[in-house]
Structure formats: structure tokens, C-alpha cells
mmCIF file of C-alpha atoms and ligand atoms in Angstrom:
data_model
loop_
_atom_site.group_PDB
_atom_site.id
_atom_site.type_symbol
_atom_site.label_atom_id
_atom_site.label_comp_id
_atom_site.label_asym_id
_atom_site.label_seq_id
_atom_site.Cartn_x
_atom_site.Cartn_y
_atom_site.Cartn_z
ATOM 1 C CA MET A 9 24.720 22.316 90.632
ATOM 2 C CA THR A 10 27.814 24.340 89.679
ATOM 3 C CA ARG A 11 27.900 28.108 90.176
ATOM 4 C CA VAL A 12 30.536 30.574 88.968
ATOM 5 C CA VAL A 13 31.603 33.804 90.725
ATOM 6 C CA ASP A 14 34.647 36.049 90.781
ATOM 7 C CA VAL A 15 35.546 35.223 94.381
ATOM 8 C CA VAL A 16 34.460 32.591 96.871
ATOM 9 C CA VAL A 17 34.993 33.563 100.510
ATOM 10 C CA ILE A 18 35.101 30.529 102.794
ATOM 11 C CA GLY A 19 33.797 31.352 106.273
ATOM 12 C CA GLY A 20 31.150 33.866 107.291
ATOM 13 C CA GLY A 21 32.535 35.084 110.622
ATOM 14 C CA GLN A 22 33.883 38.606 111.027
ATOM 15 C CA SER A 23 36.813 37.973 108.647
ATOM 16 C CA GLY A 24 34.608 36.644 105.857
ATOM 17 C CA LEU A 25 32.208 39.569 106.259
ATOM 18 C CA ALA A 26 35.027 42.123 106.132
ATOM 19 C CA ALA A 27 36.263 40.446 102.936
ATOM 20 C CA GLY A 28 32.765 40.489 101.427
ATOM 21 C CA TYR A 29 32.392 44.181 102.268
ATOM 22 C CA HIS A 30 35.583 45.157 100.435
ATOM 23 C CA LEU A 31 35.045 42.805 97.483
ATOM 24 C CA ARG A 32 31.603 44.268 96.857
ATOM 25 C CA ARG A 33 32.904 47.814 97.102
ATOM 26 C CA LEU A 34 35.313 46.965 94.314
ATOM 27 C CA GLY A 35 32.482 45.578 92.196
ATOM 28 C CA LEU A 36 33.544 41.940 92.443
ATOM 29 C CA GLU A 37 30.873 39.266 92.488
ATOM 30 C CA CYS A 38 31.410 37.054 95.495
ATOM 31 C CA ALA A 39 29.791 34.295 97.511
ATOM 32 C CA VAL A 40 30.485 33.848 101.226
ATOM 33 C CA LEU A 41 30.075 30.193 102.229
ATOM 34 C CA ASP A 42 29.630 29.576 105.937
ATOM 35 C CA ALA A 43 29.289 26.241 107.706
ATOM 36 C CA ARG A 44 27.296 27.630 110.633
ATOM 37 C CA PRO A 45 23.494 27.775 110.405
ATOM 38 C CA ALA A 46 23.321 31.393 111.675
ATOM 39 C CA PRO A 47 25.453 34.577 111.607
ATOM 40 C CA GLY A 48 28.121 35.389 114.193
ATOM 41 C CA GLY A 49 30.978 32.957 113.529
ATOM 42 C CA ALA A 50 32.776 31.738 116.642
ATOM 43 C CA TRP A 51 31.111 34.359 118.823
ATOM 44 C CA ARG A 52 28.152 31.977 119.018
ATOM 45 C CA GLN A 53 30.291 29.436 120.823
ATOM 46 C CA THR A 54 31.978 31.265 123.686
ATOM 47 C CA TRP A 55 31.498 30.937 127.431
ATOM 48 C CA ASP A 56 28.728 33.043 128.970
ATOM 49 C CA SER A 57 30.868 35.562 130.863
ATOM 50 C CA LEU A 58 33.267 36.402 128.003
ATOM 51 C CA ARG A 59 33.769 40.111 127.503
ATOM 52 C CA LEU A 60 35.568 41.785 124.620
ATOM 53 C CA PHE A 61 38.883 43.237 125.629
ATOM 54 C CA SER A 62 38.077 46.559 123.939
ATOM 55 C CA PRO A 63 35.116 48.922 124.086
ATOM 56 C CA ALA A 64 32.572 48.586 121.270
ATOM 57 C CA ALA A 65 33.866 51.488 119.186
ATOM 58 C CA PHE A 66 37.270 49.773 119.064
ATOM 59 C CA SER A 67 35.781 46.462 117.982
ATOM 60 C CA SER A 68 34.303 47.498 114.650
ATOM 61 C CA LEU A 69 34.473 46.116 111.143
ATOM 62 C CA PRO A 70 34.968 48.417 108.141
ATOM 63 C CA GLY A 71 32.114 50.791 107.393
ATOM 64 C CA ARG A 72 30.032 50.472 110.540
ATOM 65 C CA LEU A 73 30.891 51.277 114.153
ATOM 66 C CA MET A 74 29.801 48.689 116.671
ATOM 67 C CA PRO A 75 27.177 50.441 118.829
ATOM 68 C CA PRO A 76 27.840 50.417 122.579
ATOM 69 C CA GLN A 77 26.148 47.730 124.640
ATOM 70 C CA PRO A 78 23.898 49.471 127.185
ATOM 71 C CA GLY A 79 25.423 49.311 130.660
ATOM 72 C CA GLU A 80 28.638 47.576 129.537
ATOM 73 C CA THR A 81 31.980 49.126 128.629
ATOM 74 C CA TYR A 82 33.226 45.821 127.266
ATOM 75 C CA PRO A 83 30.509 44.100 125.195
ATOM 76 C CA ASP A 84 29.644 40.424 125.540
ATOM 77 C CA ALA A 85 29.629 37.829 122.776
ATOM 78 C CA ALA A 86 25.880 38.078 122.196
ATOM 79 C CA HIS A 87 26.342 41.756 121.398
ATOM 80 C CA VAL A 88 28.956 40.853 118.786
ATOM 81 C CA VAL A 89 26.581 38.297 117.241
ATOM 82 C CA THR A 90 23.877 40.972 116.966
ATOM 83 C CA TYR A 91 26.366 43.373 115.382
ATOM 84 C CA LEU A 92 27.590 40.814 112.834
ATOM 85 C CA THR A 93 24.015 39.798 111.991
ATOM 86 C CA ASP A 94 23.113 43.420 111.339
ATOM 87 C CA TYR A 95 26.365 43.973 109.412
ATOM 88 C CA GLU A 96 25.770 41.297 106.842
ATOM 89 C CA GLN A 97 22.160 42.408 106.331
ATOM 90 C CA ARG A 98 23.038 46.083 106.107
ATOM 91 C CA TYR A 99 25.622 45.496 103.387
ATOM 92 C CA GLU A 100 23.544 42.754 101.730
ATOM 93 C CA LEU A 101 26.472 40.395 101.809
ATOM 94 C CA PRO A 102 25.815 37.226 99.793
ATOM 95 C CA VAL A 103 26.251 34.721 102.617
ATOM 96 C CA HIS A 104 25.150 31.127 101.987
ATOM 97 C CA ARG A 105 24.552 28.879 105.011
ATOM 98 C CA PRO A 106 24.901 26.309 106.151
ATOM 99 C CA VAL A 107 27.464 25.397 103.490
ATOM 100 C CA ARG A 108 30.579 23.481 104.475
ATOM 101 C CA VAL A 109 33.532 23.569 102.113
ATOM 102 C CA ALA A 110 35.170 20.173 101.789
ATOM 103 C CA GLY A 111 38.035 21.078 99.490
ATOM 104 C CA VAL A 112 39.552 23.658 97.154
ATOM 105 C CA HIS A 113 41.146 22.345 93.948
ATOM 106 C CA ARG A 114 42.910 23.852 90.951
ATOM 107 C CA ALA A 115 40.738 23.593 87.848
ATOM 108 C CA ASP A 116 42.759 25.151 85.013
ATOM 109 C CA GLU A 117 42.346 28.918 85.210
ATOM 110 C CA LEU A 118 39.747 28.655 87.999
ATOM 111 C CA LEU A 119 39.619 27.287 91.529
ATOM 112 C CA ARG A 120 36.973 24.660 92.235
ATOM 113 C CA VAL A 121 35.326 24.798 95.654
ATOM 114 C CA ASP A 122 33.608 21.545 96.593
ATOM 115 C CA THR A 123 30.928 21.882 99.282
ATOM 116 C CA ASP A 124 28.296 19.725 100.924
ATOM 117 C CA SER A 125 25.708 21.446 98.722
ATOM 118 C CA GLY A 126 27.286 21.748 95.302
ATOM 119 C CA VAL A 127 30.329 23.083 93.517
ATOM 120 C CA TRP A 128 31.481 26.670 93.068
ATOM 121 C CA LEU A 129 34.004 27.828 90.496
ATOM 122 C CA ALA A 130 35.896 31.023 91.278
ATOM 123 C CA ARG A 131 38.713 33.095 89.876
ATOM 124 C CA ALA A 132 40.021 33.626 93.400
ATOM 125 C CA VAL A 133 39.346 32.337 96.904
ATOM 126 C CA ILE A 134 39.651 33.983 100.308
ATOM 127 C CA SER A 135 39.845 31.489 103.147
ATOM 128 C CA ALA A 136 38.517 32.947 106.421
ATOM 129 C CA THR A 137 37.633 29.865 108.432
ATOM 130 C CA GLY A 138 39.127 30.991 111.747
ATOM 131 C CA THR A 139 40.551 28.684 114.355
ATOM 132 C CA TRP A 140 37.680 27.717 116.650
ATOM 133 C CA SER A 141 36.854 24.524 114.794
ATOM 134 C CA SER A 142 40.435 23.385 115.361
ATOM 135 C CA PRO A 143 41.065 23.342 119.129
ATOM 136 C CA PHE A 144 44.566 22.363 120.223
ATOM 137 C CA VAL A 145 45.432 20.196 123.222
ATOM 138 C CA PRO A 146 49.101 19.423 123.910
ATOM 139 C CA ALA A 147 50.293 15.835 124.101
ATOM 140 C CA VAL A 148 50.840 15.203 127.805
ATOM 141 C CA PRO A 149 51.699 11.688 128.998
ATOM 142 C CA GLY A 150 48.795 9.922 130.662
ATOM 143 C CA ARG A 151 46.066 12.041 129.084
ATOM 144 C CA ALA A 152 44.144 9.073 127.700
ATOM 145 C CA ALA A 153 44.070 7.365 131.117
ATOM 146 C CA PHE A 154 42.439 10.316 132.924
ATOM 147 C CA ARG A 155 39.199 9.102 134.533
ATOM 148 C CA GLY A 156 37.550 12.533 134.743
ATOM 149 C CA THR A 157 36.204 14.907 132.111
ATOM 150 C CA GLN A 158 38.372 16.873 129.697
ATOM 151 C CA LEU A 159 37.015 20.026 128.069
ATOM 152 C CA HIS A 160 38.543 22.560 125.759
ATOM 153 C CA THR A 161 37.785 26.306 125.829
ATOM 154 C CA VAL A 162 35.241 25.708 123.046
ATOM 155 C CA GLY A 163 33.267 23.293 125.219
ATOM 156 C CA TYR A 164 33.098 25.436 128.380
ATOM 157 C CA THR A 165 29.997 27.543 129.014
ATOM 158 C CA SER A 166 29.767 28.540 132.697
ATOM 159 C CA PRO A 167 30.642 27.423 136.258
ATOM 160 C CA ARG A 168 27.446 25.328 136.152
ATOM 161 C CA ASP A 169 29.268 22.917 133.795
ATOM 162 C CA VAL A 170 31.651 21.860 136.564
ATOM 163 C CA SER A 171 29.790 22.663 139.746
ATOM 164 C CA GLY A 172 30.940 20.761 142.849
ATOM 165 C CA ARG A 173 33.951 19.247 141.100
ATOM 166 C CA LYS A 174 37.717 19.730 141.367
ATOM 167 C CA VAL A 175 38.829 21.613 138.273
ATOM 168 C CA ILE A 176 42.218 22.234 136.695
ATOM 169 C CA VAL A 177 42.338 25.051 134.136
ATOM 170 C CA VAL A 178 45.389 24.828 131.876
ATOM 171 C CA GLY A 179 46.632 27.881 129.978
ATOM 172 C CA GLY A 180 48.063 31.339 130.596
ATOM 173 C CA GLY A 181 46.412 33.275 127.778
ATOM 174 C CA ASN A 182 43.195 35.268 127.771
ATOM 175 C CA SER A 183 40.869 32.301 127.703
ATOM 176 C CA GLY A 184 42.749 30.547 130.527
ATOM 177 C CA ALA A 185 42.715 33.687 132.676
ATOM 178 C CA GLN A 186 39.066 34.507 131.997
ATOM 179 C CA ILE A 187 37.836 30.974 132.629
ATOM 180 C CA ALA A 188 39.981 30.695 135.767
ATOM 181 C CA ALA A 189 38.455 33.990 136.949
ATOM 182 C CA ASP A 190 34.995 32.624 136.161
ATOM 183 C CA LEU A 191 35.654 29.615 138.396
ATOM 184 C CA ALA A 192 37.750 31.320 141.061
ATOM 185 C CA TYR A 193 34.928 32.017 143.530
ATOM 186 C CA ASP A 194 32.834 28.873 143.876
ATOM 187 C CA THR A 195 34.924 26.062 142.454
ATOM 188 C CA ASP A 196 37.817 24.003 143.799
ATOM 189 C CA LEU A 197 40.178 25.441 141.193
ATOM 190 C CA THR A 198 43.816 24.904 140.257
ATOM 191 C CA TRP A 199 45.097 27.220 137.533
ATOM 192 C CA VAL A 200 48.153 25.888 135.720
ATOM 193 C CA THR A 201 50.226 27.947 133.281
ATOM 194 C CA PRO A 202 53.361 26.968 131.356
ATOM 195 C CA ARG A 203 55.052 30.151 132.568
ATOM 196 C CA GLU A 204 54.238 32.973 134.954
ATOM 197 C CA PRO A 205 51.127 34.809 133.644
ATOM 198 C CA ARG A 206 51.948 38.046 131.818
ATOM 199 C CA TYR A 207 49.315 40.756 132.205
ATOM 200 C CA LEU A 208 48.955 43.816 130.026
ATOM 201 C CA ALA A 209 49.182 46.873 132.304
ATOM 202 C CA ASP A 210 45.832 47.504 134.001
ATOM 203 C CA ASP A 211 45.430 51.040 132.744
ATOM 204 C CA ILE A 212 45.381 49.966 129.107
ATOM 205 C CA ASP A 213 42.991 47.631 127.388
ATOM 206 C CA GLY A 214 42.805 45.939 124.010
ATOM 207 C CA ARG A 215 43.046 49.300 122.254
ATOM 208 C CA ALA A 216 46.782 49.196 122.977
ATOM 209 C CA LEU A 217 47.001 45.964 121.023
ATOM 210 C CA PHE A 218 45.642 47.709 117.981
ATOM 211 C CA ASP A 219 47.933 50.707 118.404
ATOM 212 C CA HIS A 220 50.810 48.258 118.616
ATOM 213 C CA ALA A 221 49.597 46.393 115.536
ATOM 214 C CA THR A 222 49.366 49.675 113.643
ATOM 215 C CA ALA A 223 52.909 50.609 114.651
ATOM 216 C CA ARG A 224 54.079 47.183 113.558
ATOM 217 C CA ARG A 225 52.328 47.552 110.211
ATOM 218 C CA ARG A 226 53.988 50.919 109.695
ATOM 219 C CA ALA A 227 57.406 49.518 110.603
ATOM 220 C CA LEU A 228 56.981 46.622 108.180
ATOM 221 C CA ASP A 229 55.733 48.933 105.402
ATOM 222 C CA GLU A 230 58.750 51.185 105.866
ATOM 223 C CA GLY A 231 61.208 48.300 106.000
ATOM 224 C CA ARG A 232 62.126 48.980 109.611
ATOM 225 C CA THR A 233 62.667 46.348 112.301
ATOM 226 C CA ASP A 234 59.608 44.263 113.134
ATOM 227 C CA THR A 235 58.252 45.431 116.499
ATOM 228 C CA GLY A 236 56.833 41.961 117.222
ATOM 229 C CA GLY A 237 53.267 40.644 117.229
ATOM 230 C CA VAL A 238 50.649 41.787 119.702
ATOM 231 C CA ALA A 239 51.566 38.911 122.018
ATOM 232 C CA SER A 240 54.855 40.700 122.661
ATOM 233 C CA LEU A 241 52.926 43.164 124.851
ATOM 234 C CA GLY A 242 51.806 40.516 127.329
ATOM 235 C CA ASP A 243 49.295 37.769 126.908
ATOM 236 C CA ILE A 244 46.459 38.650 129.261
ATOM 237 C CA VAL A 245 44.239 41.680 128.976
ATOM 238 C CA ALA A 246 43.138 42.475 132.523
ATOM 239 C CA VAL A 247 39.406 42.725 131.794
ATOM 240 C CA PRO A 248 37.396 43.553 134.941
ATOM 241 C CA SER A 249 36.587 39.917 135.856
ATOM 242 C CA VAL A 250 40.258 38.908 135.623
ATOM 243 C CA ARG A 251 41.435 41.970 137.496
ATOM 244 C CA ASP A 252 38.920 41.444 140.311
ATOM 245 C CA ALA A 253 39.820 37.777 140.804
ATOM 246 C CA ARG A 254 43.539 38.488 140.599
ATOM 247 C CA ASP A 255 43.336 41.393 143.053
ATOM 248 C CA ALA A 256 41.319 39.225 145.454
ATOM 249 C CA GLY A 257 44.266 36.802 145.430
ATOM 250 C CA LEU A 258 42.220 34.089 143.732
ATOM 251 C CA LEU A 259 44.291 33.774 140.564
ATOM 252 C CA ARG A 260 47.515 32.159 141.693
ATOM 253 C CA ALA A 261 49.026 30.219 138.839
ATOM 254 C CA GLN A 262 50.863 26.979 139.463
ATOM 255 C CA PRO A 263 53.576 25.532 137.244
ATOM 256 C CA MET A 264 52.749 23.169 134.404
ATOM 257 C CA PHE A 265 52.553 19.456 135.173
ATOM 258 C CA ASP A 266 54.553 16.700 133.521
ATOM 259 C CA ARG A 267 51.958 13.967 133.340
ATOM 260 C CA ILE A 268 48.315 13.199 133.932
ATOM 261 C CA THR A 269 47.296 10.454 136.305
ATOM 262 C CA PRO A 270 43.913 8.695 136.354
ATOM 263 C CA GLY A 271 42.872 11.015 139.194
ATOM 264 C CA GLY A 272 44.672 14.288 138.449
ATOM 265 C CA ILE A 273 48.092 15.662 137.565
ATOM 266 C CA ALA A 274 51.674 15.106 138.711
ATOM 267 C CA ARG A 275 54.941 16.990 138.388
ATOM 268 C CA ALA A 276 58.489 15.705 138.213
ATOM 269 C CA ASP A 277 59.208 17.338 141.604
ATOM 270 C CA GLY A 278 56.665 14.989 143.211
ATOM 271 C CA THR A 279 53.798 17.489 143.633
ATOM 272 C CA THR A 280 50.340 16.342 142.596
ATOM 273 C CA ALA A 281 46.802 17.688 142.407
ATOM 274 C CA GLU A 282 43.510 15.844 142.170
ATOM 275 C CA ALA A 283 41.024 16.697 139.455
ATOM 276 C CA ASP A 284 37.590 15.693 138.238
ATOM 277 C CA VAL A 285 37.753 18.046 135.270
ATOM 278 C CA ILE A 286 40.602 19.427 133.178
ATOM 279 C CA ILE A 287 39.784 22.449 131.018
ATOM 280 C CA TRP A 288 42.357 22.915 128.265
ATOM 281 C CA CYS A 289 42.668 26.612 127.390
ATOM 282 C CA THR A 290 45.587 25.811 125.165
ATOM 283 C CA GLY A 291 44.651 27.558 121.995
ATOM 284 C CA PHE A 292 43.701 26.713 118.487
ATOM 285 C CA ARG A 293 45.213 25.940 115.133
ATOM 286 C CA PRO A 294 44.123 27.507 111.850
ATOM 287 C CA ALA A 295 41.270 25.514 110.302
ATOM 288 C CA LEU A 296 42.837 24.824 106.915
ATOM 289 C CA SER A 297 42.018 21.210 106.089
ATOM 290 C CA HIS A 298 39.798 22.299 103.172
ATOM 291 C CA LEU A 299 42.935 23.703 101.497
ATOM 292 C CA ALA A 300 44.877 20.432 101.716
ATOM 293 C CA PRO A 301 44.251 19.533 98.034
ATOM 294 C CA LEU A 302 46.312 22.591 97.038
ATOM 295 C CA GLY A 303 49.391 21.186 98.777
ATOM 296 C CA LEU A 304 50.511 24.502 100.268
ATOM 297 C CA ARG A 305 51.012 23.682 103.919
ATOM 298 C CA GLY A 306 54.287 24.836 105.471
ATOM 299 C CA PRO A 307 55.768 24.610 108.962
ATOM 300 C CA ARG A 308 53.532 24.695 112.077
ATOM 301 C CA GLY A 309 50.408 23.917 110.065
ATOM 302 C CA ARG A 310 50.478 27.300 108.363
ATOM 303 C CA ILE A 311 50.509 28.225 104.701
ATOM 304 C CA PRO A 312 53.380 30.576 103.818
ATOM 305 C CA THR A 313 52.011 33.980 102.791
ATOM 306 C CA SER A 314 53.058 37.402 101.641
ATOM 307 C CA GLY A 315 50.535 39.614 103.417
ATOM 308 C CA THR A 316 47.366 37.594 102.927
ATOM 309 C CA ARG A 317 48.354 35.986 99.598
ATOM 310 C CA ALA A 318 49.470 32.362 99.599
ATOM 311 C CA LEU A 319 52.982 32.189 98.216
ATOM 312 C CA GLY A 320 52.275 28.953 96.359
ATOM 313 C CA GLU A 321 48.906 29.980 94.880
ATOM 314 C CA PRO A 322 48.391 33.661 94.026
ATOM 315 C CA ARG A 323 44.627 33.197 93.613
ATOM 316 C CA LEU A 324 44.294 32.225 97.272
ATOM 317 C CA HIS A 325 44.273 34.638 100.212
ATOM 318 C CA LEU A 326 44.138 33.788 103.922
ATOM 319 C CA LEU A 327 42.407 36.156 106.254
ATOM 320 C CA GLY A 328 42.055 36.437 109.999
ATOM 321 C CA TYR A 329 44.050 33.513 111.358
ATOM 322 C CA GLY A 330 46.629 35.490 113.297
ATOM 323 C CA ASP A 331 49.478 37.929 112.974
ATOM 324 C CA TRP A 332 51.004 35.832 110.185
ATOM 325 C CA THR A 333 48.195 37.009 107.852
ATOM 326 C CA GLY A 334 48.477 40.671 108.934
ATOM 327 C CA PRO A 335 49.014 42.477 112.229
ATOM 328 C CA ALA A 336 45.974 41.949 114.521
ATOM 329 C CA SER A 337 44.062 40.324 111.660
ATOM 330 C CA ALA A 338 42.380 37.895 114.068
ATOM 331 C CA THR A 339 40.551 40.741 115.803
ATOM 332 C CA LEU A 340 37.380 42.636 114.947
ATOM 333 C CA ILE A 341 39.018 45.975 114.380
ATOM 334 C CA GLY A 342 42.222 44.563 112.935
ATOM 335 C CA VAL A 343 40.778 42.472 110.117
ATOM 336 C CA GLY A 344 39.538 45.452 108.086
ATOM 337 C CA ARG A 345 42.895 46.424 106.696
ATOM 338 C CA PRO A 346 44.099 43.003 105.530
ATOM 339 C CA ALA A 347 40.601 42.387 104.110
ATOM 340 C CA ARG A 348 40.903 45.547 102.046
ATOM 341 C CA GLU A 349 44.385 44.616 100.877
ATOM 342 C CA ALA A 350 43.271 41.116 99.899
ATOM 343 C CA ALA A 351 40.295 42.483 97.943
ATOM 344 C CA ARG A 352 42.508 45.024 96.164
ATOM 345 C CA GLU A 353 45.109 42.433 95.258
ATOM 346 C CA ILE A 354 42.433 40.133 93.885
ATOM 347 C CA ALA A 355 40.871 42.988 91.903
ATOM 348 C CA GLY A 356 44.313 43.672 90.430
ATOM 349 C CA LEU A 357 44.829 40.012 89.594
ATOM 350 C CA LEU A 358 41.437 39.818 87.888
ATOM 351 C CA GLY A 359 42.065 43.072 86.015
ATOM 352 C CA VAL A 360 39.140 44.880 87.629
ATOM 353 C CA VAL A 361 41.141 47.933 88.792
HETATM 354 P P1 FAD B 411 35.409 32.676 113.132
HETATM 355 O O1 FAD B 411 34.634 33.623 113.956
HETATM 356 O O2 FAD B 411 35.800 31.380 113.725
HETATM 357 O O3 FAD B 411 34.552 32.422 111.815
HETATM 358 C C1 FAD B 411 34.932 31.438 110.879
HETATM 359 C C2 FAD B 411 33.680 30.914 110.212
HETATM 360 O O4 FAD B 411 34.085 29.990 109.196
HETATM 361 C C3 FAD B 411 32.766 30.146 111.159
HETATM 362 O O5 FAD B 411 31.436 30.577 111.001
HETATM 363 C C4 FAD B 411 32.967 28.685 110.736
HETATM 364 O O6 FAD B 411 31.814 27.907 110.904
HETATM 365 C C5 FAD B 411 33.259 28.851 109.262
HETATM 366 N N1 FAD B 411 33.980 27.713 108.700
HETATM 367 C C6 FAD B 411 35.029 27.022 109.240
HETATM 368 N N2 FAD B 411 35.405 26.033 108.400
HETATM 369 C C7 FAD B 411 34.581 26.098 107.319
HETATM 370 C C8 FAD B 411 34.468 25.343 106.112
HETATM 371 N N3 FAD B 411 35.279 24.324 105.839
HETATM 372 N N4 FAD B 411 33.490 25.681 105.224
HETATM 373 C C9 FAD B 411 32.661 26.727 105.476
HETATM 374 N N5 FAD B 411 32.734 27.488 106.610
HETATM 375 C C10 FAD B 411 33.684 27.168 107.511
HETATM 376 N N6 FAD B 411 38.953 39.690 119.080
HETATM 377 C C11 FAD B 411 38.624 40.967 119.329
HETATM 378 O O7 FAD B 411 38.650 41.803 118.420
HETATM 379 N N7 FAD B 411 38.277 41.379 120.577
HETATM 380 C C12 FAD B 411 38.198 40.497 121.599
HETATM 381 O O8 FAD B 411 37.885 40.873 122.708
HETATM 382 C C13 FAD B 411 38.513 39.104 121.356
HETATM 383 N N8 FAD B 411 38.417 38.199 122.344
HETATM 384 C C14 FAD B 411 38.723 36.904 122.084
HETATM 385 C C15 FAD B 411 38.635 35.984 123.110
HETATM 386 C C16 FAD B 411 38.951 34.651 122.888
HETATM 387 C C17 FAD B 411 38.875 33.668 124.004
HETATM 388 C C18 FAD B 411 39.367 34.227 121.612
HETATM 389 C C19 FAD B 411 39.756 32.785 121.360
HETATM 390 C C20 FAD B 411 39.433 35.149 120.571
HETATM 391 C C21 FAD B 411 39.133 36.496 120.791
HETATM 392 N N9 FAD B 411 39.221 37.432 119.790
HETATM 393 C C22 FAD B 411 38.900 38.742 120.046
HETATM 394 C C23 FAD B 411 39.776 37.050 118.482
HETATM 395 C C24 FAD B 411 38.844 36.966 117.272
HETATM 396 O O9 FAD B 411 38.116 38.156 117.117
HETATM 397 C C25 FAD B 411 37.889 35.786 117.228
HETATM 398 O O10 FAD B 411 38.600 34.559 117.365
HETATM 399 C C26 FAD B 411 37.049 35.724 115.933
HETATM 400 O O11 FAD B 411 36.058 34.769 116.122
HETATM 401 C C27 FAD B 411 37.812 35.408 114.642
HETATM 402 O O12 FAD B 411 36.911 35.637 113.542
HETATM 403 P P2 FAD B 411 37.025 34.852 112.170
HETATM 404 O O13 FAD B 411 35.949 35.355 111.273
HETATM 405 O O14 FAD B 411 38.413 34.903 111.654
HETATM 406 O O15 FAD B 411 36.752 33.340 112.569
#
């Protein structure tokens, strides 16, 4: 079956919902295609103890404030799932699931979106597929010969997963710090980071990231010097669990290793550590394989953009993958603005406004 709409949005996480909200406000007919069977995007796949790094009111999509979670300053992932579920119902967003997009192709004046349940034709496409389906693990010599278990952030749930085993957590970002803090009390833990961990000052939380992103946006709009992405502030937000473990002296990072042995890790200086489990908290790459037929990919696996618009295909916008598609666009509160800009640009392209 082939269906035709103004805009297909690929991905029904927070970015896809923010896009749907703004497209509908502009009177554009859209379809949001999401591979997951239920609402919530990647928030359905996090570890149990994850807490947002901002209070609820600073974690909201356009139009509707996230309500506070009773008893928690920093909401958990389940609270975000509930909020996103309510959001798409409240705004009657046309989300179709589970629908996995296999490829986007040029088809004369339209774009053809091939899925596992039929074909969609659209005048424009917004890709909002996030990064969680594309975990990244660095190439370290010896990795394949490791006898123990290797997990990535996406596969870790709670200390129960690794109970009684020697664990190495690799990564100095928020996921590395939070998972290390999760394991710091009852697990034989080694935390390894490529460089000394950089904490955001304790008296500020994720709100500062958004203030910084706003300042950056303003600087870019006014042609002033780029103030740098949010990572320039420091990588780790000292959420309470991280702060507690760090202040208890349980979060001492060790330098990165040079190779993996069958039983652990080794450094060039001769130091070693045994491990039964290695948890790679080494980030993600944008999930863009469905756009490969368009031939747009540039350096570092990214598609060159101006704002959210793909430079090589003006009918395609990319939303939510990171600072390269708009300051703080890969956050709940930050995606609203680039979503609005993408919807407006598409409306202009289609001659709707
Ligand atoms: P996702 O939530 O990943 O949604 C993408 C959707 O697209 C998914 O449902 C996926 O199934 C679907 N999809 C993928 N490929 C296809 C395809 N080919 N066809 C159809 N559908 C597809 N942000 C904050 O604001 N506050 C925080 O505290 C915060 N904490 C974070 C902590 C961690 C550890 C991480 C990694 C991120 C955090 N973020 C936080 C960042 C960000 O908010 C999340 O990563 C968020 O999930 C990104 O939303 P998204 O909609 O862009 O992508």
C-alpha cells in the first residue's frame, strides 16, 4: 500500500513528537513512523537508576510542561515515558508503530519512504531516529579475544546484571559516571576514562546546559563567535548519585588501557586489571543508515546541514542528533526550537506559509 502525506517524520521519540507538534500547528499533514512498539523512544531502554539531569519543568517539549515526579527533583526515565505517551495522545499526533523505515529515496518531486509495512510518499522528510540504536565501541586491540562479557550502555540495566563479578566501566561522560556510581558500592569496580573526568560545578544542573545552548544560539544568530557546544562546559552533570559516590571517594577514574587481554585490560606502562565484564559507556553514533540511498553522508558519519536542513537535499531535515543539528537539540527542552525551525522551513518550501 502506498500513502501520500506532506511530511514523513522518521522516529517517534521526543524529537519526532516535537516535529509532529509544530508541523500540525502549521497545518501540514504528517505521519510519524516509529520502529518501537510503544511510545517513549530511547527512554524505554535506559538503566533503572537513570535520573534526568534537569528538574521536570526544564525537561519539557513545546506546548506542555513536564509535570514534576512526586518525591523526585530529577525525574526517572519511566516518568519521561509517561510524559511522552501523554504528549502524543494530547496533541493527537499521527504516530504509526511499529514501523521501521528501511530507506529514503528520491522519487521525482517527492521522497519515497520504504518501510517494513508499505511505502510512503512525502514532499519532505524529517529524520529523528536518535542515536541509541547505533551504540559505539572503540576499536581496542584484543577486544575479540576477551573471555568475559562485554556490554554497552544500552544493554546495562542494574547492578544485578553483574553481581559478584569484576567490572570495568569505560567512559568519562554522563553514562559512564552514572553507571560507575551505580556499581560503586557493591561491585568490584574499575572506572576507566580517556582523560580526567570533568564535572559541571555542583551548584548548577542541566539547566545551565540549556542557558549555554541559548547563548550559543544567540551568538550564532548574531554572527558572533561560536561559544562552543554544551560539552564545552564539562561532560558530567553531578546528579545526586554521582555526587554521593564521588564525595565518598568511590569514583576514582583510572587512565585508559591500551589493549584487552583474555582476562582483563593492560596498559603500555605494564599495569593490568582483571575483569569479568566490560561495560562500554563510549557513546553513540547518529542512526542514519535509512538515509544512505540519498548519498549525503559527510565526515564522521554525519550529514552536512545548515540548521536542520541537509545541504545536499533541501527536502530533508535532521532533528535531535546533537549540537550539529541545533544547540542542545538532543535534549528534551532543547529540541523544541530546531523542531519549530524545521517545520517552518518545510512549510516555506511547500508554499504553505
Ligand atoms: P530517541 O529517543 O532515540 O528516539 C528515536 C526513535 O526513532 C526511537 O523510537 C527509535 O526506535 C526510532 N527509530 C530509529 N530508527 C528508526 C527507523 N529506521 N525507522 C523508524 N523508527 C526508527 N536529555 C535531556 O533532556 N535530559 C537528560 O537528563 C538526558 N539524559 C541523558 C542520559 C543519557 C545516558 C543519554 C545517552 C542521553 C540523555 N539525554 C538527556 C539526551 C536525549 O534526551 C536522549 O538521548 C533522547 O532519547 C533523544 O531523543 P530522540 O527522539 O532524538 O531519539
